Coordinates of C-alpha atoms and ligand atoms in Angstrom, one line a residue:
M937 CA -4.0 142.2 0.3
A938 CA -2.7 138.9 -1.2
T939 CA 0.8 138.0 -0.1
N940 CA 3.1 136.0 -2.3
N941 CA 6.6 134.7 -1.4
C942 CA 9.5 134.7 -3.8
D943 CA 13.3 135.0 -3.7
V944 CA 13.8 138.3 -5.5
V945 CA 11.7 141.1 -6.8
V946 CA 13.1 143.4 -9.5
I947 CA 11.4 146.8 -9.8
G948 CA 11.9 148.3 -13.2
L949 CA 13.0 146.2 -16.2
G950 CA 15.4 148.5 -18.0
P951 CA 18.4 146.9 -19.6
G952 CA 19.9 146.0 -16.3
G953 CA 16.7 145.0 -14.5
E954 CA 15.7 142.7 -17.4
A955 CA 19.2 141.1 -17.4
T956 CA 19.1 140.7 -13.6
A957 CA 15.7 139.1 -13.5
T958 CA 16.6 136.7 -16.3
A959 CA 20.0 135.7 -14.9
L960 CA 18.5 135.0 -11.4
A961 CA 15.6 133.0 -12.7
Q962 CA 18.0 131.0 -14.9
A963 CA 20.0 130.3 -11.8
G964 CA 17.0 128.7 -10.2
L965 CA 15.6 131.5 -8.0
S966 CA 12.0 132.4 -7.9
V967 CA 11.9 135.9 -9.4
V968 CA 9.2 138.5 -9.9
G969 CA 9.9 141.3 -12.4
I970 CA 7.7 144.4 -12.4
D971 CA 7.5 147.2 -14.9
E972 CA 4.8 149.8 -15.4
R973 CA 5.8 150.7 -19.0
L974 CA 7.8 148.6 -21.4
V975 CA 10.1 145.7 -20.6
G976 CA 13.6 146.8 -21.8
G977 CA 13.2 150.3 -20.5
E978 CA 14.1 153.6 -22.3
C979 CA 17.0 152.2 -24.5
P980 CA 15.1 150.0 -27.0
Y981 CA 11.9 152.1 -27.3
F982 CA 12.8 155.8 -26.7
G983 CA 16.6 155.9 -26.5
C984 CA 19.7 154.3 -27.8
I985 CA 18.2 152.1 -30.5
P986 CA 15.8 154.4 -32.3
S987 CA 18.1 157.4 -32.0
K988 CA 21.0 155.4 -33.6
M989 CA 18.7 154.2 -36.4
I990 CA 18.0 157.9 -37.2
I991 CA 21.7 158.6 -37.0
R992 CA 22.6 155.7 -39.3
A993 CA 20.1 157.2 -41.9
A994 CA 21.5 160.7 -41.5
D995 CA 25.1 159.5 -41.9
A996 CA 24.1 157.8 -45.2
L997 CA 22.8 161.2 -46.4
A998 CA 26.0 162.9 -45.3
E999 CA 28.1 160.3 -47.0
G1000 CA 26.0 160.7 -50.2
R1001 CA 26.7 164.5 -50.1
R1002 CA 30.5 163.7 -49.9
I1003 CA 30.4 162.1 -53.3
G1004 CA 30.8 165.5 -55.0
D1005 CA 34.1 166.0 -53.3
L1006 CA 35.5 162.5 -53.9
A1007 CA 33.8 160.6 -56.7
G1008 CA 31.7 162.6 -59.1
S1009 CA 28.3 163.9 -58.4
S1010 CA 25.2 162.9 -56.4
E1011 CA 21.8 164.1 -55.7
V1012 CA 20.5 163.4 -52.2
R1013 CA 16.8 163.7 -51.5
P1014 CA 16.0 162.8 -47.9
D1015 CA 12.9 161.0 -47.0
W1016 CA 11.9 160.4 -43.4
A1017 CA 9.4 157.7 -44.1
P1018 CA 11.9 154.8 -44.2
V1019 CA 13.3 156.0 -40.9
A1020 CA 9.9 156.2 -39.2
T1021 CA 9.0 152.8 -40.6
R1022 CA 12.2 151.2 -39.5
I1023 CA 11.9 152.5 -35.9
R1024 CA 8.2 151.4 -35.7
D1025 CA 8.6 148.0 -37.3
E1026 CA 12.2 146.9 -36.6
A1027 CA 13.2 148.7 -33.4
T1028 CA 10.1 148.9 -31.3
D1029 CA 7.4 146.6 -32.7
D1030 CA 5.2 149.6 -32.7
W1031 CA 6.2 150.2 -29.0
D1032 CA 5.0 146.8 -28.0
D1033 CA 7.1 144.7 -25.6
K1034 CA 5.5 141.3 -26.2
V1035 CA 8.7 139.7 -27.5
A1036 CA 10.6 141.0 -24.4
V1037 CA 7.9 139.8 -22.0
D1038 CA 7.8 136.3 -23.7
R1039 CA 11.6 136.1 -23.4
L1040 CA 11.5 137.1 -19.7
E1041 CA 8.7 134.6 -18.9
D1042 CA 10.4 131.8 -21.0
A1043 CA 13.5 132.3 -18.7
G1044 CA 11.2 131.6 -15.7
V1045 CA 10.5 135.2 -14.4
R1046 CA 7.0 136.0 -13.2
F1047 CA 6.2 139.3 -14.9
V1048 CA 3.8 141.8 -13.4
R1049 CA 2.9 145.0 -15.2
G1050 CA 2.2 147.9 -12.8
H1051 CA 3.7 150.5 -10.6
A1052 CA 5.7 148.9 -7.7
R1053 CA 6.4 150.5 -4.4
L1054 CA 8.6 149.3 -1.5
A1055 CA 6.5 148.6 1.6
G1056 CA 9.4 147.9 4.0
P1057 CA 12.5 145.8 3.8
R1058 CA 12.3 142.9 1.3
T1059 CA 8.6 143.8 0.6
V1060 CA 7.0 145.2 -2.5
E1061 CA 3.4 146.1 -3.4
V1062 CA 1.9 146.3 -6.8
D1063 CA -1.7 146.6 -7.8
G1064 CA -3.1 145.1 -4.6
Q1065 CA -0.5 142.3 -4.4
R1066 CA 2.3 142.1 -1.8
F1067 CA 5.5 140.2 -2.5
E1068 CA 7.8 139.1 0.3
A1069 CA 11.3 138.5 -1.2
A1070 CA 13.4 136.2 0.9
R1071 CA 16.7 137.4 -0.6
G1072 CA 15.7 140.9 -1.4
V1073 CA 14.7 143.6 -3.9
V1074 CA 16.7 145.0 -6.9
L1075 CA 15.8 148.6 -7.9
N1076 CA 16.2 149.5 -11.6
P1077 CA 13.6 152.3 -12.1
G1078 CA 15.6 154.5 -14.4
T1079 CA 14.8 158.0 -15.3
A1080 CA 12.2 160.1 -17.1
P1081 CA 12.7 163.2 -19.3
A1082 CA 13.0 166.4 -17.2
A1083 CA 12.2 170.0 -18.3
P1084 CA 13.9 173.0 -16.9
P1085 CA 11.7 175.5 -15.0
I1086 CA 11.4 178.0 -17.8
D1087 CA 8.5 180.4 -17.8
G1088 CA 5.6 179.1 -20.0
L1089 CA 7.4 175.9 -21.1
A1090 CA 5.2 173.4 -19.3
D1091 CA 2.1 174.9 -21.1
T1092 CA 3.5 174.2 -24.5
P1093 CA 3.4 170.9 -26.5
Y1094 CA 7.1 170.5 -26.6
W1095 CA 8.8 167.1 -27.4
S1096 CA 11.0 165.1 -25.1
N1097 CA 12.9 162.1 -26.4
R1098 CA 9.8 160.0 -26.1
E1099 CA 7.9 162.1 -28.7
V1100 CA 10.7 163.0 -31.1
L1101 CA 11.6 159.3 -31.6
R1102 CA 8.0 158.5 -32.7
I1103 CA 7.4 161.2 -35.3
E1104 CA 6.1 160.3 -38.7
S1105 CA 7.2 163.4 -40.5
L1106 CA 9.7 166.2 -39.9
P1107 CA 9.1 169.8 -39.1
A1108 CA 10.6 172.6 -41.2
S1109 CA 12.4 173.9 -38.1
L1110 CA 13.4 172.6 -34.7
A1111 CA 14.7 174.3 -31.6
V1112 CA 16.6 172.0 -29.2
I1113 CA 17.0 173.0 -25.5
G1114 CA 20.1 171.2 -24.3
G1115 CA 23.4 170.6 -26.2
G1116 CA 24.3 167.4 -24.3
A1117 CA 24.6 164.0 -26.0
I1118 CA 20.9 163.5 -26.7
G1119 CA 20.3 167.0 -28.0
A1120 CA 23.4 167.1 -30.1
E1121 CA 22.7 163.7 -31.7
I1122 CA 19.1 164.5 -32.7
A1123 CA 20.0 168.0 -33.8
Q1124 CA 22.6 166.9 -36.3
A1125 CA 20.6 163.9 -37.5
V1126 CA 17.4 165.8 -38.3
S1127 CA 19.4 168.8 -39.7
R1128 CA 20.9 166.3 -42.3
F1129 CA 17.3 165.6 -43.3
G1130 CA 16.8 169.3 -44.1
V1131 CA 15.3 170.6 -40.8
R1132 CA 16.5 174.1 -39.8
V1133 CA 18.0 173.5 -36.3
T1134 CA 18.9 175.8 -33.5
V1135 CA 20.6 174.3 -30.4
L1136 CA 20.3 176.3 -27.2
E1137 CA 22.8 175.5 -24.4
V1138 CA 23.1 177.1 -21.0
A1139 CA 26.7 176.1 -20.5
D1140 CA 29.5 177.8 -22.4
R1141 CA 29.8 174.9 -24.9
I1142 CA 27.9 172.0 -26.2
L1143 CA 28.9 168.5 -24.9
A1144 CA 30.0 170.3 -21.8
P1145 CA 31.1 167.1 -19.9
E1146 CA 33.6 166.3 -22.7
E1147 CA 37.1 167.8 -23.3
P1148 CA 36.8 171.4 -24.5
E1149 CA 38.7 170.4 -27.7
A1150 CA 36.0 167.8 -28.5
S1151 CA 33.2 170.3 -27.9
A1152 CA 34.8 172.9 -30.1
L1153 CA 35.4 170.5 -33.0
V1154 CA 31.8 169.3 -33.0
A1155 CA 30.4 172.8 -32.7
D1156 CA 32.6 173.8 -35.7
V1157 CA 31.2 170.9 -37.7
F1158 CA 27.7 171.9 -36.7
G1159 CA 28.3 175.4 -37.8
K1160 CA 29.6 174.2 -41.2
E1161 CA 26.5 172.0 -41.6
G1162 CA 24.2 175.0 -41.0
I1163 CA 23.1 174.2 -37.4
Q1164 CA 22.9 177.3 -35.3
V1165 CA 24.5 176.7 -31.9
L1166 CA 23.8 179.3 -29.1
S1167 CA 25.8 178.8 -26.0
E1168 CA 25.5 180.5 -22.6
V1169 CA 21.9 181.3 -23.3
K1170 CA 19.3 182.2 -20.7
I1171 CA 15.8 181.4 -21.9
A1172 CA 13.5 183.8 -20.2
S1173 CA 10.3 182.2 -21.5
V1174 CA 8.7 179.9 -24.0
S1175 CA 5.4 180.4 -25.7
Y1176 CA 3.4 178.5 -28.4
D1177 CA 0.9 180.0 -30.7
D1178 CA -0.6 179.1 -34.0
G1179 CA 1.7 176.1 -34.5
H1180 CA 4.9 177.9 -33.7
F1181 CA 7.2 178.0 -30.7
S1182 CA 8.8 181.2 -29.6
L1183 CA 11.8 181.3 -27.2
D1184 CA 12.6 184.6 -25.6
L1185 CA 16.3 184.9 -24.9
G1186 CA 15.9 188.3 -23.3
G1187 CA 16.6 190.6 -26.2
T1188 CA 16.5 188.1 -29.1
T1189 CA 13.9 185.5 -30.0
V1190 CA 14.2 182.0 -31.5
E1191 CA 11.3 180.8 -33.5
A1192 CA 10.7 177.2 -34.5
D1193 CA 7.9 174.9 -35.6
K1194 CA 8.8 172.3 -33.0
L1195 CA 10.7 172.3 -29.8
L1196 CA 12.8 169.4 -28.3
V1197 CA 13.7 169.6 -24.7
A1198 CA 16.8 167.5 -24.0
A1199 CA 17.9 169.2 -20.8
G1200 CA 18.4 166.4 -18.3
R1201 CA 16.6 163.5 -16.7
K1202 CA 14.6 163.0 -13.5
P1203 CA 15.3 159.8 -11.5
N1204 CA 12.1 157.7 -10.9
L1205 CA 12.6 157.6 -7.2
D1206 CA 9.8 159.7 -5.7
E1207 CA 7.0 157.2 -6.0
L1208 CA 9.0 154.1 -5.0
G1209 CA 8.4 154.0 -1.2
L1210 CA 12.1 154.5 -0.5
D1211 CA 11.2 156.0 2.9
T1212 CA 9.9 152.6 4.0
V1213 CA 13.5 151.3 3.9
G1214 CA 15.1 154.4 5.4
L1215 CA 16.2 156.0 2.1
D1216 CA 15.5 159.6 0.9
P1217 CA 12.8 159.7 -1.8
S1218 CA 13.9 163.2 -2.9
A1219 CA 17.6 162.2 -3.5
R1220 CA 19.0 162.5 -7.0
S1221 CA 20.4 159.0 -6.8
V1222 CA 20.5 155.8 -4.7
E1223 CA 23.8 155.4 -3.0
V1224 CA 25.3 151.9 -3.6
D1225 CA 28.5 150.1 -2.5
E1226 CA 30.8 148.3 -4.8
R1227 CA 28.4 145.3 -4.8
M1228 CA 25.4 147.5 -5.7
R1229 CA 24.0 147.1 -2.2
A1230 CA 21.8 150.0 -1.2
G1231 CA 20.7 148.5 2.1
E1232 CA 19.9 145.2 3.8
G1233 CA 18.3 142.9 1.1
L1234 CA 18.3 145.9 -1.3
W1235 CA 20.3 146.5 -4.5
A1236 CA 20.1 149.3 -7.0
I1237 CA 21.4 149.4 -10.6
G1238 CA 21.3 151.7 -13.7
D1239 CA 20.8 155.4 -14.1
V1240 CA 19.5 155.9 -10.5
T1241 CA 22.9 155.0 -9.1
G1242 CA 24.4 158.2 -10.6
K1243 CA 27.5 156.4 -11.9
G1244 CA 26.8 157.1 -15.6
A1245 CA 23.4 157.0 -17.4
F1246 CA 24.4 154.4 -20.0
T1247 CA 22.9 151.1 -21.1
H1248 CA 26.4 149.5 -20.7
M1249 CA 26.5 150.8 -17.1
S1250 CA 23.1 149.3 -16.3
M1251 CA 24.2 145.9 -17.7
Y1252 CA 27.6 146.1 -16.0
Q1253 CA 26.0 146.8 -12.6
S1254 CA 23.5 144.0 -13.2
A1255 CA 26.3 141.5 -13.5
V1256 CA 27.8 142.7 -10.3
A1257 CA 24.5 142.6 -8.4
V1258 CA 23.7 139.1 -9.8
R1259 CA 27.0 137.8 -8.5
D1260 CA 26.4 139.3 -5.1
I1261 CA 22.8 137.9 -4.9
L1262 CA 24.0 134.4 -5.9
D1263 CA 27.0 134.6 -3.6
Q1264 CA 29.4 134.1 -6.4
D1265 CA 33.0 135.3 -6.6
G1266 CA 33.9 137.9 -9.1
P1267 CA 35.0 141.5 -9.5
T1268 CA 33.1 144.3 -7.7
A1269 CA 32.2 147.6 -9.4
D1270 CA 35.1 149.7 -10.6
Y1271 CA 34.3 153.1 -12.3
R1272 CA 37.8 154.2 -13.3
A1273 CA 37.3 153.3 -17.0
V1274 CA 33.7 154.2 -17.8
P1275 CA 33.4 154.6 -21.6
R1276 CA 30.9 156.9 -23.2
V1277 CA 30.1 157.7 -26.8
T1278 CA 28.2 160.6 -28.3
F1279 CA 27.1 159.5 -31.8
T1280 CA 27.4 162.8 -33.6
D1281 CA 29.5 162.8 -36.8
P1282 CA 32.3 163.0 -35.9
E1283 CA 31.7 160.6 -33.0
V1284 CA 33.0 161.6 -29.6
G1285 CA 34.3 158.6 -27.6
S1286 CA 35.8 159.1 -24.2
V1287 CA 36.8 157.2 -21.1
G1288 CA 37.9 157.9 -17.6
M1289 CA 38.9 161.4 -16.6
T1290 CA 39.1 164.6 -18.6
E1291 CA 42.3 166.7 -18.3
K1292 CA 40.4 169.0 -15.8
Q1293 CA 39.2 166.2 -13.7
A1294 CA 42.7 164.7 -13.5
R1295 CA 44.2 168.1 -12.5
D1296 CA 41.4 168.7 -10.0
A1297 CA 42.2 165.3 -8.5
G1298 CA 45.7 166.5 -7.9
L1299 CA 47.4 164.2 -10.4
N1300 CA 50.7 165.1 -12.1
V1301 CA 49.1 165.3 -15.5
R1302 CA 50.7 165.0 -19.0
V1303 CA 48.5 165.6 -22.0
G1304 CA 49.0 164.4 -25.6
L1305 CA 46.7 165.9 -28.3
T1306 CA 46.8 165.2 -32.0
D1307 CA 44.7 165.9 -35.0
L1308 CA 43.1 162.8 -36.6
S1309 CA 44.7 163.7 -39.9
A1310 CA 47.9 162.7 -38.2
S1311 CA 46.8 159.2 -39.2
A1312 CA 47.1 158.5 -42.9
R1313 CA 43.5 157.1 -42.8
G1314 CA 42.2 160.4 -41.4
W1315 CA 43.9 162.4 -44.2
I1316 CA 42.8 160.0 -46.9
A1317 CA 39.2 160.1 -45.6
K1318 CA 39.3 163.9 -45.2
A1319 CA 38.1 163.2 -41.7
E1320 CA 37.8 165.7 -38.9
G1321 CA 38.8 164.5 -35.5
L1322 CA 41.3 164.3 -32.7
V1323 CA 42.8 162.1 -30.0
K1324 CA 43.5 163.5 -26.6
L1325 CA 45.3 161.4 -23.9
V1326 CA 45.5 162.2 -20.2
E1327 CA 48.4 160.6 -18.3
D1328 CA 49.1 160.3 -14.7
A1329 CA 52.8 161.0 -15.2
D1330 CA 53.8 159.7 -11.7
R1331 CA 52.4 156.2 -12.5
G1332 CA 53.0 156.3 -16.2
V1333 CA 49.5 155.2 -17.1
L1334 CA 46.6 156.8 -18.9
V1335 CA 43.7 157.9 -16.7
G1336 CA 41.5 159.3 -19.5
A1337 CA 41.3 159.6 -23.2
T1338 CA 39.1 161.1 -25.9
A1339 CA 38.8 160.0 -29.6
V1340 CA 36.8 162.2 -31.9
G1341 CA 36.4 161.0 -35.5
P1342 CA 34.4 158.9 -37.9
S1343 CA 35.0 155.9 -35.7
G1344 CA 35.6 157.7 -32.4
G1345 CA 33.6 155.1 -30.4
E1346 CA 35.6 152.2 -32.0
I1347 CA 39.0 153.8 -31.5
L1348 CA 37.8 154.1 -27.9
S1349 CA 38.1 150.4 -27.3
M1350 CA 41.9 150.3 -27.2
L1351 CA 41.9 153.4 -25.0
T1352 CA 39.4 151.9 -22.6
T1353 CA 41.6 148.8 -22.3
A1354 CA 44.6 151.0 -21.6
V1355 CA 42.8 153.0 -18.8
H1356 CA 41.1 149.9 -17.3
A1357 CA 44.1 147.6 -17.3
E1358 CA 46.5 150.5 -16.4
V1359 CA 48.7 149.5 -19.4
P1360 CA 52.0 151.5 -18.9
T1361 CA 52.3 154.3 -21.4
A1362 CA 55.7 152.9 -22.3
T1363 CA 54.1 149.6 -23.3
L1364 CA 51.5 151.5 -25.4
K1365 CA 54.4 153.4 -27.1
S1366 CA 56.1 150.1 -27.9
M1367 CA 53.1 148.6 -29.7
I1368 CA 52.7 148.2 -33.5
Y1369 CA 49.7 150.2 -34.9
A1370 CA 48.3 148.9 -38.2
Y1371 CA 48.6 151.2 -41.2
P1372 CA 46.5 153.0 -42.3
T1373 CA 44.0 153.1 -39.5
F1374 CA 42.4 155.9 -37.6
H1375 CA 43.8 154.5 -34.4
R1376 CA 47.4 155.3 -35.5
A1377 CA 46.6 158.8 -34.2
V1378 CA 46.8 157.2 -30.7
E1379 CA 50.5 156.5 -31.4
D1380 CA 51.0 160.1 -32.5
A1381 CA 49.3 161.4 -29.3
L1382 CA 51.4 159.2 -27.1
G1383 CA 54.5 160.7 -28.7
K1384 CA 53.2 164.2 -27.8
L1385 CA 52.6 163.5 -24.1
A1386 CA 54.0 166.5 -22.3
Ligands
LIG495 C1 17.5 159.6 -26.6 C2 18.4 158.7 -25.7 C3 19.5 158.1 -26.3 C4 20.3 157.3 -25.6 N1 21.4 156.7 -26.2 C5 22.2 156.0 -25.5 C6 23.3 155.3 -26.1 O1 23.5 155.5 -27.3 N2 24.1 154.5 -25.3 C7 23.9 154.3 -24.0 O2 24.6 153.6 -23.4 N3 22.8 154.9 -23.4 C8 22.0 155.7 -24.1 N4 20.9 156.3 -23.4 C9 20.7 156.0 -22.0 C10 20.0 154.7 -21.8 O3 18.8 154.7 -22.4 C11 19.8 154.4 -20.3 O4 21.0 154.6 -19.6 C12 19.4 152.9 -20.1 O5 18.1 152.8 -20.6 C13 19.6 152.4 -18.8 O6 18.6 152.8 -17.9 P1 18.1 152.0 -16.6 O7 18.6 150.6 -16.7 O8 18.5 152.8 -15.4 O9 16.5 152.0 -16.7 P2 15.5 152.5 -17.8 O10 15.9 152.1 -19.2 O11 15.2 154.0 -17.6 O12 14.3 151.6 -17.4 C14 13.6 151.7 -16.2 C15 12.3 151.0 -16.2 O13 11.7 151.0 -14.9 C16 10.3 151.2 -15.0 N5 9.9 151.7 -13.7 C17 10.3 152.9 -13.1 N6 9.7 153.0 -11.9 C18 8.9 151.9 -11.7 C19 8.1 151.5 -10.7 N7 7.9 152.2 -9.6 N8 7.4 150.3 -10.9 C20 7.5 149.6 -12.0 N9 8.3 150.0 -13.0 C21 9.0 151.1 -12.9 C22 10.2 152.1 -16.2 O14 8.9 151.9 -16.7 C23 11.3 151.6 -17.1 O15 10.8 150.6 -18.0 C24 20.0 157.1 -24.2 C25 18.9 157.7 -23.6 C26 18.1 158.5 -24.3 C27 16.9 159.1 -23.6

């Protein structure tokens, strides 16, 4: 086997891996970047970008339908063709990563396409080549769609995110297993194009990791838009016959033309040779310290670290790992203020702890909750939403916050600053909030902390 020497090997070029390889090469190191699929990972081809293009289109339809209430009359006739074209041509280059590979190589990275495995400390093998990395190896292998062990499911042609984001036409009906962020976003978006949608969730509410008030509000909007939401379901079996799916819920049956499974992700760790560096290949995540070190000459970033499966987390951890590899000063990883946004309409933006997490952590909690219509902007826009603040009363700082509304993810920015920088609640109360903005609801929620 041919052996090559380099400074760093990056396995998996998701958002963080691509950024890491690029930054290290630009800093003068000799870097090998390896990916078996597409450079850029899940986000640009099968995740964030195409899903948000669909949501942008669906929001336009919803806005058109609001004209009747506000400004006269409108007739909205949805057409999926521009959405499919935009995803294929603008977002993904027909699922071709040439531009990303060129960008990587222009930055000085040696790119290898193939499945990489660790073969001991600082050693990687890919397609008959061995790389000895003097400084070490960065792991960014990400995750793949997972399916729950439901009887019959594996034998059906169900969709995961990788198929649903490539469809050229819409079905008449869609069942969605999983009411988390991915399932909820796609469910609402395609429903606005006229698809009859049923969401099946095993937990007692959709968006289960979020505040219960946020879940209830989104479920209520889904109901008003005609999306059927079934919570606490147990799916006994799934079958497929004559172009139709049938989901047996033990007594009742849900029928649909297509089935999307959005019920979790599987870390790409089992075929990575983790055992050769003393790590457990069957673990759900790779344990890392605050510098993203997973061992001697080994770093891990992105979804597999279990700190939050978000593109911004992958990029954040990349910056931390790059500083460590280059021996540069700078902040280490801090997860107190991780922001997350579910791009339903209304959007759910949240940061830090939920009320329950704060109480479970033993904090002396005060909560402030307000309706978005408490802001004049919310009332004018006839917007549905809320702001919920979670304060550590002993320290007088926010430890968590949720903003649900038309711009929930944008209102979140000031709340993320507050949680991250531990801005005293008293200071937040003393600020001036522009009129009439959605974020004036934050001021109202601060006044309600109790
Ligand atoms: C439908 C959907 C919507 C999403 N929306 C958002 C959103 O709005 N905002 C957000 O922040 N996040 C979103 N995410 C999550 C986001 O896509 C991921 O968190 C992000 O891609 C970061 O993942 P990562 O860096 O861990 O690696 P990934 O993006 O998963 O990339 C890992 C790469 O490693 C490669 N690889 C794996 N194993 C090997 C190996 N052994 N050898 C060679 N290559 C290997 C893979 O081919 C892949 O290219 C969404 C995800 C989905 C599925």
